[in-house]
PDB file of C-alpha atoms in Angstrom:
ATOM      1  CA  UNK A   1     -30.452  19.380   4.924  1.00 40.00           C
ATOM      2  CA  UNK A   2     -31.410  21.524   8.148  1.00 42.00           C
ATOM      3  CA  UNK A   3     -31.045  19.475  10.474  1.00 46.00           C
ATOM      4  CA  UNK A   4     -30.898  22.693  13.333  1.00 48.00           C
ATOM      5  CA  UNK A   5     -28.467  21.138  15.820  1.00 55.00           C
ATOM      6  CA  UNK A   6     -27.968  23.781  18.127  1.00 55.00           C
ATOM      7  CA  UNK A   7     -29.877  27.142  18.601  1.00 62.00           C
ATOM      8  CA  UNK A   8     -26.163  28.355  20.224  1.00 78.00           C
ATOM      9  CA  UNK A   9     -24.641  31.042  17.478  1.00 88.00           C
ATOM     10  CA  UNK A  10     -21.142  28.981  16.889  1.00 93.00           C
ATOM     11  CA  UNK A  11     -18.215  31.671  16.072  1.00 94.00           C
ATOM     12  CA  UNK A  12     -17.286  31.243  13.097  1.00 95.00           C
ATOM     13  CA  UNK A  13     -13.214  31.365  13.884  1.00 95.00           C
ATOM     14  CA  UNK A  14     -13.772  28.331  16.089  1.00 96.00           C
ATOM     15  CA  UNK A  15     -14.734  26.176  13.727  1.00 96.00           C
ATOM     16  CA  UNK A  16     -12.100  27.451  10.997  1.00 96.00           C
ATOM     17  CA  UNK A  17      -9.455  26.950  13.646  1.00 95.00           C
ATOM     18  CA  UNK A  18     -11.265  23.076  14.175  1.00 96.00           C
ATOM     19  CA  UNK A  19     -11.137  22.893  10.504  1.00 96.00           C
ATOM     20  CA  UNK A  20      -7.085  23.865  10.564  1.00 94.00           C
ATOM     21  CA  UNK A  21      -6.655  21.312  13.346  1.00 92.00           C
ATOM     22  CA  UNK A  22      -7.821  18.107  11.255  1.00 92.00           C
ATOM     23  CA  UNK A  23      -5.186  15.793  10.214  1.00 90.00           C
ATOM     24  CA  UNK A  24      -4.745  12.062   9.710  1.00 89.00           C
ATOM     25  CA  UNK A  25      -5.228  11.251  13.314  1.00 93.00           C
ATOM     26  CA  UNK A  26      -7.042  14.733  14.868  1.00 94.00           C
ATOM     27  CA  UNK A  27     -10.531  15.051  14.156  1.00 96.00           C
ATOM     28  CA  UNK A  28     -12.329  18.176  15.273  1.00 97.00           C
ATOM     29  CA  UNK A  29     -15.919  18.428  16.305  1.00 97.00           C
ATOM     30  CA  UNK A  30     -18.618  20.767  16.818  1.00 97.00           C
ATOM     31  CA  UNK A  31     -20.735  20.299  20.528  1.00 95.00           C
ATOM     32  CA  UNK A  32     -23.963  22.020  19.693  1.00 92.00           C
ATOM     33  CA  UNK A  33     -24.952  21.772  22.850  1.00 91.00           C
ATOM     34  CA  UNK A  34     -22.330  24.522  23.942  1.00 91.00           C
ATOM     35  CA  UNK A  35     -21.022  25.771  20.476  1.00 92.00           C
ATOM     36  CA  UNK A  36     -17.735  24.805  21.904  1.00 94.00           C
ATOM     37  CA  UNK A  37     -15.479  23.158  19.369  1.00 96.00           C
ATOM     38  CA  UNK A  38     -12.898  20.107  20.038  1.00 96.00           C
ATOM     39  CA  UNK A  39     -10.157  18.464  18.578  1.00 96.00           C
ATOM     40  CA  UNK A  40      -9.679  14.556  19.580  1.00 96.00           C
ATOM     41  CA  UNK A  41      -6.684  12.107  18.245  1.00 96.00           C
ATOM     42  CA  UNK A  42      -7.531   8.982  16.866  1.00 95.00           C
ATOM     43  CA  UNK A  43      -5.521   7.412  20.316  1.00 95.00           C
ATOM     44  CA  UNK A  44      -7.993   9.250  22.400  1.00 95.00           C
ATOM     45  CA  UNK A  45     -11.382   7.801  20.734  1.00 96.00           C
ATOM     46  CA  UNK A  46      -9.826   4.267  21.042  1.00 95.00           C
ATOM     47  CA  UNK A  47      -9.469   4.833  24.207  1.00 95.00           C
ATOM     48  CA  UNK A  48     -12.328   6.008  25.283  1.00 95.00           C
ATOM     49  CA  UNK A  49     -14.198   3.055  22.659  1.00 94.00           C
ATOM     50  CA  UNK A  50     -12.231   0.797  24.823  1.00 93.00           C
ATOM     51  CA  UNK A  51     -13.038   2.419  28.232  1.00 91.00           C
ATOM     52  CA  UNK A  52      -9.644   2.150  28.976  1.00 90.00           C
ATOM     53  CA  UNK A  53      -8.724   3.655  32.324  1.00 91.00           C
ATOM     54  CA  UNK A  54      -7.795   7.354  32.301  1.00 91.00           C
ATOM     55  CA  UNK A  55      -4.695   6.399  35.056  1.00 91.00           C
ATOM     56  CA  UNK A  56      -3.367   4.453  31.974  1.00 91.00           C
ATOM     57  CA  UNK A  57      -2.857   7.841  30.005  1.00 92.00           C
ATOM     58  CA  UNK A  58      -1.192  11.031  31.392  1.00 93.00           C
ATOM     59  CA  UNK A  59      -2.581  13.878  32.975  1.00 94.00           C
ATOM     60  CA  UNK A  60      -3.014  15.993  29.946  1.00 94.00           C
ATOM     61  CA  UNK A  61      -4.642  13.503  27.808  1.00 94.00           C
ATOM     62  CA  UNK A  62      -7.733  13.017  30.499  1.00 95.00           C
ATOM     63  CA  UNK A  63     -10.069  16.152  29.320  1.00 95.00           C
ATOM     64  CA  UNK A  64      -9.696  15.034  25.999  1.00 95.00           C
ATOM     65  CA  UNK A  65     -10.433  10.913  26.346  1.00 95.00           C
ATOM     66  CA  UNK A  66     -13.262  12.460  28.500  1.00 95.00           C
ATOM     67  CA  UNK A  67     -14.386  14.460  25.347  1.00 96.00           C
ATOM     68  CA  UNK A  68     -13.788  10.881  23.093  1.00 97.00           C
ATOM     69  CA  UNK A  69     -16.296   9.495  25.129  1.00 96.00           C
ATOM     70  CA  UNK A  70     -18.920  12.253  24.898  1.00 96.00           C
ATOM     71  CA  UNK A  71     -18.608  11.912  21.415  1.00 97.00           C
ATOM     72  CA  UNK A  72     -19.083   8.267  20.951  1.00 96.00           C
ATOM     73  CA  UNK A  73     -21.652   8.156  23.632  1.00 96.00           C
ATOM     74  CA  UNK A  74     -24.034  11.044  22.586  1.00 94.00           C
ATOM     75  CA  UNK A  75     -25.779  12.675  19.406  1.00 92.00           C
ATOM     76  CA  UNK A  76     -24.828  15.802  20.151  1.00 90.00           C
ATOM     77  CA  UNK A  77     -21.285  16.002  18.303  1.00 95.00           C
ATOM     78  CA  UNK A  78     -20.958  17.099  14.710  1.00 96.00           C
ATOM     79  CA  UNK A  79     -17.696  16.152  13.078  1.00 96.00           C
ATOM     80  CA  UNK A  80     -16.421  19.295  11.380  1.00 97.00           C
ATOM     81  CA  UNK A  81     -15.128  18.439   7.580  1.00 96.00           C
ATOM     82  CA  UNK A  82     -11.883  16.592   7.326  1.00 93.00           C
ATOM     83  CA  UNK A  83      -8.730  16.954   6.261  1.00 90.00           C
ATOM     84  CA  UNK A  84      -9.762  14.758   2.950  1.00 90.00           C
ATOM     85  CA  UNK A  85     -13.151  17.196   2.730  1.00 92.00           C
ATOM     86  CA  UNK A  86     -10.592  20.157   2.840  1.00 93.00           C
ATOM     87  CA  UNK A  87      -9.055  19.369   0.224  1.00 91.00           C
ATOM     88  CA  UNK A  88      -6.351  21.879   0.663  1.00 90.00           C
ATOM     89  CA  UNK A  89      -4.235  20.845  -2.013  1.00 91.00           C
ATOM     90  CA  UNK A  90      -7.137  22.093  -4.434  1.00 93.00           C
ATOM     91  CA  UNK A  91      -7.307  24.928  -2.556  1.00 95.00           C
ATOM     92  CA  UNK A  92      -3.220  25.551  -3.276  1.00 94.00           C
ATOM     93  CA  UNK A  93      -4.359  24.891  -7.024  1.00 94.00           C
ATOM     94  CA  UNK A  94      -7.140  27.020  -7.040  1.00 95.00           C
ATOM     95  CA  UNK A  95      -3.976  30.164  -5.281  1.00 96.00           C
ATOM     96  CA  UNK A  96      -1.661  29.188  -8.094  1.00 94.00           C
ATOM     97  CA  UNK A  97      -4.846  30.167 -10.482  1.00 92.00           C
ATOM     98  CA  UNK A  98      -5.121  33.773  -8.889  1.00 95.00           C
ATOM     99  CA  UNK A  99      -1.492  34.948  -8.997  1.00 95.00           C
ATOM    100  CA  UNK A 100      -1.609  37.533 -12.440  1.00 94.00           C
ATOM    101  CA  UNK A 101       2.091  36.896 -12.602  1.00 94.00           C
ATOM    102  CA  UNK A 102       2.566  34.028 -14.807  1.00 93.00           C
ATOM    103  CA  UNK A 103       6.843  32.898 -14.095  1.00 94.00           C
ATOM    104  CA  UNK A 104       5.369  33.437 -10.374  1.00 95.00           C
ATOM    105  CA  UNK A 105       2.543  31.170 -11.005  1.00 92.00           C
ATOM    106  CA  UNK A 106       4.278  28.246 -12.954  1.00 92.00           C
ATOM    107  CA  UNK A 107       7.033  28.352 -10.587  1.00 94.00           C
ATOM    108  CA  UNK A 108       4.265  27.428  -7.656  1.00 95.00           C
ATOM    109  CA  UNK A 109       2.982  24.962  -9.956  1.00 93.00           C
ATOM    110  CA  UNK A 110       5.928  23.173 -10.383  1.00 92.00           C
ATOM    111  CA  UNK A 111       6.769  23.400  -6.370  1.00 93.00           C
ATOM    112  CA  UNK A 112       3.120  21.296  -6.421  1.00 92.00           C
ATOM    113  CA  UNK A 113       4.230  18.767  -8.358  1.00 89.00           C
ATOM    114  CA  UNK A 114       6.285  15.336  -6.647  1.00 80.00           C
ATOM    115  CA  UNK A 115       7.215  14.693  -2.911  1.00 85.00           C
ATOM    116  CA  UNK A 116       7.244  16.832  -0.439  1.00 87.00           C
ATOM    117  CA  UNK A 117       4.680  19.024  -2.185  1.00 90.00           C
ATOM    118  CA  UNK A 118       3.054  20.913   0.392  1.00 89.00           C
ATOM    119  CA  UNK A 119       6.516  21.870   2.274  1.00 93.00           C
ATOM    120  CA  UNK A 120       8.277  22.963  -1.117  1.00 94.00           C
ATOM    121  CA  UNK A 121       4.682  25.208  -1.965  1.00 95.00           C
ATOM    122  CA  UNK A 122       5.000  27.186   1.266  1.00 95.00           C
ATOM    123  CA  UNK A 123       9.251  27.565   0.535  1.00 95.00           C
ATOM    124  CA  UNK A 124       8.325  28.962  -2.471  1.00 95.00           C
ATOM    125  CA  UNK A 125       5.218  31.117  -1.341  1.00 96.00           C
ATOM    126  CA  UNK A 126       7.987  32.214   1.412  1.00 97.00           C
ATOM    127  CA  UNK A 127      10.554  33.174  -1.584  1.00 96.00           C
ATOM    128  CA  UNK A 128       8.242  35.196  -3.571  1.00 96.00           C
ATOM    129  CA  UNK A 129       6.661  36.955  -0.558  1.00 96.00           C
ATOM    130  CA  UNK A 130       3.202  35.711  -0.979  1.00 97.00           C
ATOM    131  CA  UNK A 131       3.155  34.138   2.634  1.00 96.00           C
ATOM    132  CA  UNK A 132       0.876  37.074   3.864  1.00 96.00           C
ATOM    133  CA  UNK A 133      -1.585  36.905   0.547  1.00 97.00           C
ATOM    134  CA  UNK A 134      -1.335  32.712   0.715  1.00 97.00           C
ATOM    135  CA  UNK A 135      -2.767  32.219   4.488  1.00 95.00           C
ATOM    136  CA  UNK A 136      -5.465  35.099   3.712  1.00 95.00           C
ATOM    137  CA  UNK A 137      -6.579  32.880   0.860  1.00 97.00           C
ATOM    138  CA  UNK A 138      -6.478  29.706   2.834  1.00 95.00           C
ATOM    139  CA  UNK A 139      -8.466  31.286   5.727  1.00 94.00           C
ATOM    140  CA  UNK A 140     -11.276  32.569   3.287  1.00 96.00           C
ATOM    141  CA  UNK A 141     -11.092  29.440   1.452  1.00 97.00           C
ATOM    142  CA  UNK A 142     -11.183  27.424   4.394  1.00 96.00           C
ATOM    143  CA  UNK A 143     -14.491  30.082   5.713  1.00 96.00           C
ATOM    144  CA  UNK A 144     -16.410  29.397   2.679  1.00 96.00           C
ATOM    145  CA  UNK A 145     -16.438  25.544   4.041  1.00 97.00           C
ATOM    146  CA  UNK A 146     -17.039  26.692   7.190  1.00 97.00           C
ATOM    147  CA  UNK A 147     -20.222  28.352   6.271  1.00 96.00           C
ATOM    148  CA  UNK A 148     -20.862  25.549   3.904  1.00 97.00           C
ATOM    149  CA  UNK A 149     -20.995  23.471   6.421  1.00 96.00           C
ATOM    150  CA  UNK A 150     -23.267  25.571   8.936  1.00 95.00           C
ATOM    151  CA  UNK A 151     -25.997  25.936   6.038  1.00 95.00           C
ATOM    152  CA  UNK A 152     -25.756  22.181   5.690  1.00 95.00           C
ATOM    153  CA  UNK A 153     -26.252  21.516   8.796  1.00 94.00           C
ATOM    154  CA  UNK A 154     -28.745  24.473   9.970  1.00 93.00           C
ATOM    155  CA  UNK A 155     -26.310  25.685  12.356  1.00 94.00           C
ATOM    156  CA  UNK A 156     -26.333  29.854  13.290  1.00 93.00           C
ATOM    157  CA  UNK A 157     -23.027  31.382  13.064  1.00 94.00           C
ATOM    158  CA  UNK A 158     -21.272  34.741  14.141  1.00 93.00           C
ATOM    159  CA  UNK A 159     -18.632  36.358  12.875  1.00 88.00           C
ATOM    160  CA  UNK A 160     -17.346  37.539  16.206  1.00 66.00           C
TER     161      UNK A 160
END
């Protein structure tokens, strides 16, 4: 689907840092009218749904409720995929699948399994000093949708 939002090149490490940015209430989007990409809270698009006045927020929260209301008002914002489009669970799967040593490798399985999953993973990437080779793999993993995304959308990219 080329849709060709914007003839702006986006950079490509904007939109992986919008894509490490979404969470249950942050949602990041892509203005193709600027290439610029933002990050709004769920508080911050109610608010601007609501036209509630900025005085009723603080100071730092204006630019942003500002932003909400650009994107609810216009056709010109993309929302980047989301935290449940990630899917970065399967991508700590996919890292377990790639370490050749196998105690190393069952060990982060088992940290993956139960509560408090994603905190005991990154403990136990920490204790086998795979912190450096984890984050490399999330940041190409998290590229590939990045660039997924652009082709999807018909949107240019640079790497710069």
């Amino acid at each position: 689907m080329e849709d060709q939002h914007s003839a702006l090149p986006v950079k490509l490490s904007d939109l992986i840092e919008g894509l490490e940015l979404q969470a249950d209430e942050s949602f990041s989007y892509l203005n193709t009218t600027t290439g610029e990409v933002v990050s709004v809270t769920t508080e911050e698009l109610r608010a601007a749904e609501a036209e509630k006045p900025l005085a009723d927020f603080p100071a730092w929260q204006h630019d942003a409720i500002r932003i909400a209301g650009e994107i609810l008002a216009t056709d010109y914002y993309l929302l980047l995929p989301t935290k449940l489009d990630i899917h970065e669970y399967s991508i700590m799967e996919r890292f377990c699948y790639s370490i050749d040593d196998d105690d190393i490798g069952d060990d982060l399985w088992r940290a993956l399994r139960g509560r408090g999953a994603f905190r005991y993973f990154i403990n136990k990437i920490r204790e086998h000093g795979l912190a450096q080779a984890w984050y490399q793999y999330r940041d190409a993993a998290l590229q590939e949708i990045a660039i997924a995304w652009c082709a999807e959308h018909g949107i240019r990219y640079t790497e710069t």
